[in-house]
CSV table of C-alpha atoms and ligand atoms in Angstrom, one decimal:
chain,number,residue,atom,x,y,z
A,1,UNK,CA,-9.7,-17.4,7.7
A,2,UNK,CA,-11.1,-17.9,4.2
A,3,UNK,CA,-13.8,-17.3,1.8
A,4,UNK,CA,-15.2,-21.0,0.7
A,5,UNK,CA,-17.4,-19.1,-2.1
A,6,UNK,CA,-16.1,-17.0,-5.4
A,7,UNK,CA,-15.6,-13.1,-5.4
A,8,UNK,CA,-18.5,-11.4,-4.2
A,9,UNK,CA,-20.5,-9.0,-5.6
A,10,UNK,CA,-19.7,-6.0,-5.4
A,11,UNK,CA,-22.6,-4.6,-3.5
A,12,UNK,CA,-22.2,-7.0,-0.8
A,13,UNK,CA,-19.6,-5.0,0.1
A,14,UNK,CA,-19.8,-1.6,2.0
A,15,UNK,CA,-18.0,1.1,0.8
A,16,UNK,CA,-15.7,2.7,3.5
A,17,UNK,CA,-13.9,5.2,0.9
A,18,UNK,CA,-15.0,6.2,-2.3
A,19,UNK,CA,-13.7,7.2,-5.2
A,20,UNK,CA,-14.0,10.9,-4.9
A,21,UNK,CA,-13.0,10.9,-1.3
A,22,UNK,CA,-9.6,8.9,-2.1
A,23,UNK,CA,-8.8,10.8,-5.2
A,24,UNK,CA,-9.3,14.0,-3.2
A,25,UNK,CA,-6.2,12.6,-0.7
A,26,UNK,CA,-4.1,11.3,-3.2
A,27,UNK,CA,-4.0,15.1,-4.4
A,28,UNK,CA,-3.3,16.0,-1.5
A,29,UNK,CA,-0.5,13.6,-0.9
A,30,UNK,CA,1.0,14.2,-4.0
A,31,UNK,CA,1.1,17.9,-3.2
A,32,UNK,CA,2.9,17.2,0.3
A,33,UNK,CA,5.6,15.3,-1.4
A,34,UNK,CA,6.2,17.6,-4.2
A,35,UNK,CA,6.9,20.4,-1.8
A,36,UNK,CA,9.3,18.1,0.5
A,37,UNK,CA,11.2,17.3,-2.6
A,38,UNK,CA,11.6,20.4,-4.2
A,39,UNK,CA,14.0,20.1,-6.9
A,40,UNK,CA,15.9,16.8,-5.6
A,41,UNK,CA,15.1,13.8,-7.7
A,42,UNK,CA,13.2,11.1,-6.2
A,43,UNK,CA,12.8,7.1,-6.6
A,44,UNK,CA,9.4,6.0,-6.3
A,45,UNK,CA,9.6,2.1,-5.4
A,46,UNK,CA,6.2,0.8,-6.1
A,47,UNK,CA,4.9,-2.3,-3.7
A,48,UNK,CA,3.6,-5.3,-6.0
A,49,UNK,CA,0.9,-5.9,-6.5
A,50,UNK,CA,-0.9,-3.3,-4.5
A,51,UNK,CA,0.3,-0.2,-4.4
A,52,UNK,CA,0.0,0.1,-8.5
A,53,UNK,CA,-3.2,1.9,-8.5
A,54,UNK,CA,-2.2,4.4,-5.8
A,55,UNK,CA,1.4,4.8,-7.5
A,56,UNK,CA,-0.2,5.6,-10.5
A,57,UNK,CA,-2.3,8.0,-9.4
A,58,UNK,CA,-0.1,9.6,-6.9
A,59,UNK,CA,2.7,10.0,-9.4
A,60,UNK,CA,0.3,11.6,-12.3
A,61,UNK,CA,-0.6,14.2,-9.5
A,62,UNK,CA,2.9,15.6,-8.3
A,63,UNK,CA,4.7,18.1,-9.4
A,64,UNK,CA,8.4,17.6,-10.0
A,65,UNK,CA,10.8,17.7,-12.4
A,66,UNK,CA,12.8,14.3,-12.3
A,67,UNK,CA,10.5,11.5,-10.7
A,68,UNK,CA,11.5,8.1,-11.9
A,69,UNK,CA,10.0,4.4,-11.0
A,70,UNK,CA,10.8,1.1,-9.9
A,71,UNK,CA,9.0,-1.6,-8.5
A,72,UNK,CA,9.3,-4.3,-5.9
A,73,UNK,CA,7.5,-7.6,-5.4
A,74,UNK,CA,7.2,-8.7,-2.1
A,75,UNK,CA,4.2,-11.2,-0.9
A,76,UNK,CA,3.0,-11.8,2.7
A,77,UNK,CA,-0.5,-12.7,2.3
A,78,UNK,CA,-1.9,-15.7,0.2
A,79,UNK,CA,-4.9,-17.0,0.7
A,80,UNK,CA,-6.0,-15.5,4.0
A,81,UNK,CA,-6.9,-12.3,5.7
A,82,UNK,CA,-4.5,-12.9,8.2
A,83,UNK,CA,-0.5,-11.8,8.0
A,84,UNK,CA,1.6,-14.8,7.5
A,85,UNK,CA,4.2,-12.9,9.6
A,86,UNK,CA,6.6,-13.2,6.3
A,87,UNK,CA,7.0,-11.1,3.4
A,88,UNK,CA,9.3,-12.5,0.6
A,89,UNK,CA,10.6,-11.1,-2.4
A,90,UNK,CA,8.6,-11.9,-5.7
A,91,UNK,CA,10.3,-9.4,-8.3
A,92,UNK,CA,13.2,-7.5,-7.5
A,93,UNK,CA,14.2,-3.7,-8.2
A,94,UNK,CA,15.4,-3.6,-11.6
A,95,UNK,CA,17.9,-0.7,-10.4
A,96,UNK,CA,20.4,0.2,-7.8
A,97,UNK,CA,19.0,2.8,-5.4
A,98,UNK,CA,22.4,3.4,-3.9
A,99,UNK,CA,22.7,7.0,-3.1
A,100,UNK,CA,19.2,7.9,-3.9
A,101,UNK,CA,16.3,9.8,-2.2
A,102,UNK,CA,13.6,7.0,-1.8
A,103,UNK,CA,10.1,7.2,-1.4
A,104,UNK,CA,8.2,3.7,-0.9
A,105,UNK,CA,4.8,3.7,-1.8
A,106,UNK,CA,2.7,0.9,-0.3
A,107,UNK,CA,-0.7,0.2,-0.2
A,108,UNK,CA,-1.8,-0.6,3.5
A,109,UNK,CA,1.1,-0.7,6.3
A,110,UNK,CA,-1.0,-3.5,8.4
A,111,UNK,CA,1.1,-5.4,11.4
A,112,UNK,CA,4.0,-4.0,10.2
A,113,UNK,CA,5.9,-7.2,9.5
A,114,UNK,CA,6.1,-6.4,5.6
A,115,UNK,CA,7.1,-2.7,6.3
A,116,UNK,CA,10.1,-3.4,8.8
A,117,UNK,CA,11.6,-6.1,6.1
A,118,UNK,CA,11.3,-4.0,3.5
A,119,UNK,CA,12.8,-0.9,5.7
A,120,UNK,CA,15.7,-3.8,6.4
A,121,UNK,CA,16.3,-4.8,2.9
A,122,UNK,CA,16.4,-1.5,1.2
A,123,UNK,CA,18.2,0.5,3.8
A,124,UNK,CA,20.9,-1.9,3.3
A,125,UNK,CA,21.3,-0.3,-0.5
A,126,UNK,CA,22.1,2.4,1.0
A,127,UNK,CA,20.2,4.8,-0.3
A,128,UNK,CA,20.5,8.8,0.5
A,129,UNK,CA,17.3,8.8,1.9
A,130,UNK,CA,14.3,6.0,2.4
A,131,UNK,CA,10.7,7.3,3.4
A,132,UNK,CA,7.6,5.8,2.9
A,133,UNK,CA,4.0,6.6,1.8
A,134,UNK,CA,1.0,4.5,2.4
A,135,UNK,CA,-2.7,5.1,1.8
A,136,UNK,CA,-4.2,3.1,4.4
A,137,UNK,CA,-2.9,2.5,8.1
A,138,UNK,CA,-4.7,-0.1,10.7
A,139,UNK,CA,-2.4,0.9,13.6
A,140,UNK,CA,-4.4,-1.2,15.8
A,141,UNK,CA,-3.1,-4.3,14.1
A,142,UNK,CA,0.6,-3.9,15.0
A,143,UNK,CA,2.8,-6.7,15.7
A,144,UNK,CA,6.3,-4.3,16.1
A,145,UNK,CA,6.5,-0.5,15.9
A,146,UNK,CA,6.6,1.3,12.5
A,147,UNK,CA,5.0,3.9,10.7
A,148,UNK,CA,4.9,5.8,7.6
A,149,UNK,CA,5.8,9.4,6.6
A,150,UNK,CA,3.1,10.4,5.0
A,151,UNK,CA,-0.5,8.2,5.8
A,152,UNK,CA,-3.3,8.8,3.3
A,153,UNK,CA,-6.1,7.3,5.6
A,154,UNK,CA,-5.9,5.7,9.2
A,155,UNK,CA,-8.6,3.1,8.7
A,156,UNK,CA,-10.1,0.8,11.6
A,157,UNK,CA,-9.2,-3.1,11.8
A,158,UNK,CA,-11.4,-4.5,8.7
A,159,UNK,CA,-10.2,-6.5,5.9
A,160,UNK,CA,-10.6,-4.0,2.4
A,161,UNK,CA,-10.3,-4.6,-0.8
A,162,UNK,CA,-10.7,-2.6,-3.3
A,163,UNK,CA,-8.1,0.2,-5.7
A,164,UNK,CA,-5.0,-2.4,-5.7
A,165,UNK,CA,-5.8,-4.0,-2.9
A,166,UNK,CA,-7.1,-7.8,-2.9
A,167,UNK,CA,-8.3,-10.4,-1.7
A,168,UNK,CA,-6.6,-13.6,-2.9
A,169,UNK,CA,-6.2,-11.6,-6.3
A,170,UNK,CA,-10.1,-10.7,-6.3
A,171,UNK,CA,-11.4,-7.1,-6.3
A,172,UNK,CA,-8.1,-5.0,-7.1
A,173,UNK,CA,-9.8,-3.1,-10.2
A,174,UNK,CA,-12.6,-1.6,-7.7
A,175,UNK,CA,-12.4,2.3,-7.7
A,176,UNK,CA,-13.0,2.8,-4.6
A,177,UNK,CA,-11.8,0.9,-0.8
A,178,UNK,CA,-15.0,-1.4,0.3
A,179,UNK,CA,-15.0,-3.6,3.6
A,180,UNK,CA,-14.9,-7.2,2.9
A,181,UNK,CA,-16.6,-8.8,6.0
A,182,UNK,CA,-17.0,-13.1,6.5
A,183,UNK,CA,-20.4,-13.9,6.8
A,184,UNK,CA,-21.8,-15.3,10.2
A,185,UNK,CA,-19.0,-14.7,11.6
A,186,UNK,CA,-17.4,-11.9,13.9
A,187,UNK,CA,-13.8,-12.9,13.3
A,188,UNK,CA,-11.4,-10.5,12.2
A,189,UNK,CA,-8.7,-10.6,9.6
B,201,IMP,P1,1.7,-6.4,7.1
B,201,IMP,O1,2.9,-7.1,6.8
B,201,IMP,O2,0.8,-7.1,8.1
B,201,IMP,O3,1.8,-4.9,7.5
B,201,IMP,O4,0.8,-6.4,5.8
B,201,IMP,C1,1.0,-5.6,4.7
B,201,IMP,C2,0.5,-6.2,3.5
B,201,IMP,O5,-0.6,-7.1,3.7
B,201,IMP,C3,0.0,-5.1,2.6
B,201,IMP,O6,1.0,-4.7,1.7
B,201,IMP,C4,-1.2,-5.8,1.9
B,201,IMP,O7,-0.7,-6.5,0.7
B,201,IMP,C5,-1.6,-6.9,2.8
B,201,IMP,N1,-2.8,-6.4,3.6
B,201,IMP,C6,-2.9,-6.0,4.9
B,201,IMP,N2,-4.1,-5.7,5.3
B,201,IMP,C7,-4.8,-5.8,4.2
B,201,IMP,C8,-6.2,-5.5,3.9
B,201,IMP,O8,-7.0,-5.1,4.7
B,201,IMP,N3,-6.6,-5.8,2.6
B,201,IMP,C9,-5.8,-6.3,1.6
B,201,IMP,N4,-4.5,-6.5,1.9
B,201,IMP,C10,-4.0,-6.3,3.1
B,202,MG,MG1,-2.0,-8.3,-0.9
């Protein structure tokens, strides 16, 4: 489906977590990891575009000594609230993880589809470990088994929007995750 207007406004849209509530988690996340890699370096691989929000909260938050970044562009949307099915690479990692504890860190793990390729593609680096943190999960909306290590928040099937997330490249700078509904209409994305 798509939007035939412009961006919304922002109070057209309802708020399912604030600012406060998802700054609360990310803490909380951040803690969890820092205690599961106690004194091991770790490789956060960021998610392009939008898991840069979350990353950069999440990483200002934990509590290790030797934390260093990367970033991977991979895009499976476009213009639609519905998954294409295919993910593709937009910007590759600038640096080898060979050998490396890995933590992905992705914004919403949806159907799945984009999670399992980039499970494929980077396991075949051959890194020492690969795990993955999310901040939203929509189980519901599988299309083939997978799941994340650590899960800020297991949300129901609506299209958000809202710190990172977009749609079509609207709404990422909103502080807080806001539902972003079709009018008239009870499809779902
Ligand atoms: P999947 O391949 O269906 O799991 O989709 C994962 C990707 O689709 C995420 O990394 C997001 O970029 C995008 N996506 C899935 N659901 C939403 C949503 O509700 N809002 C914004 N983007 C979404
Ligand atoms: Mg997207």
């Amino acid at each position: 489906m798509s939007f035939a207007a412009g961006p919304k406004t922002q109070n057209q849209m309802e708020i399912l977590l604030n600012a406060e509530v998802v700054a609360h988690r990310v803490h909380e996340l951040a803690a969890q990891i820092s205690a599961d890699y106690r004194g091991r370096p770790l490789r956060l691989v960021g998610i392009l575009k939008g898991a840069w929000m979350f990353l950069a909260d999440l990483i200002r938050h934990m509590d290790l000594e030797d934390v260093s970044v990367d970033f991977l562009g991979v895009a499976s949307y476009g213009r639609s609230t519905k998954s294409s099915g295919e993910a593709r690479i937009t910007k590759d990692l600038d640096q080898s993880i060979e050998g490396l504890d890995v933590l992905i860190v992705e914004d919403i793990l949806d159907t799945g589809e984009t999670f399992s390729y980039l499970q494929e593609i980077l396991t075949a680096r051959q890194p020492k470990s690969l795990k993955a943190v999310v901040l939203l999960d929509k189980p519901s909306r599988r299309t083939r088994p997978a799941q994340a290590d650590y899960v800020g928040f297991t949300i129901p099937d609506e299209f958000v929007v809202g710190y990172g997330l977009d749609y079509a490249e609207n709404y990422r700078q909103l502080p807080d995750v806001r539902v972003l509904r079709q009018e008239g209409k009870g499809e779902k994305g």
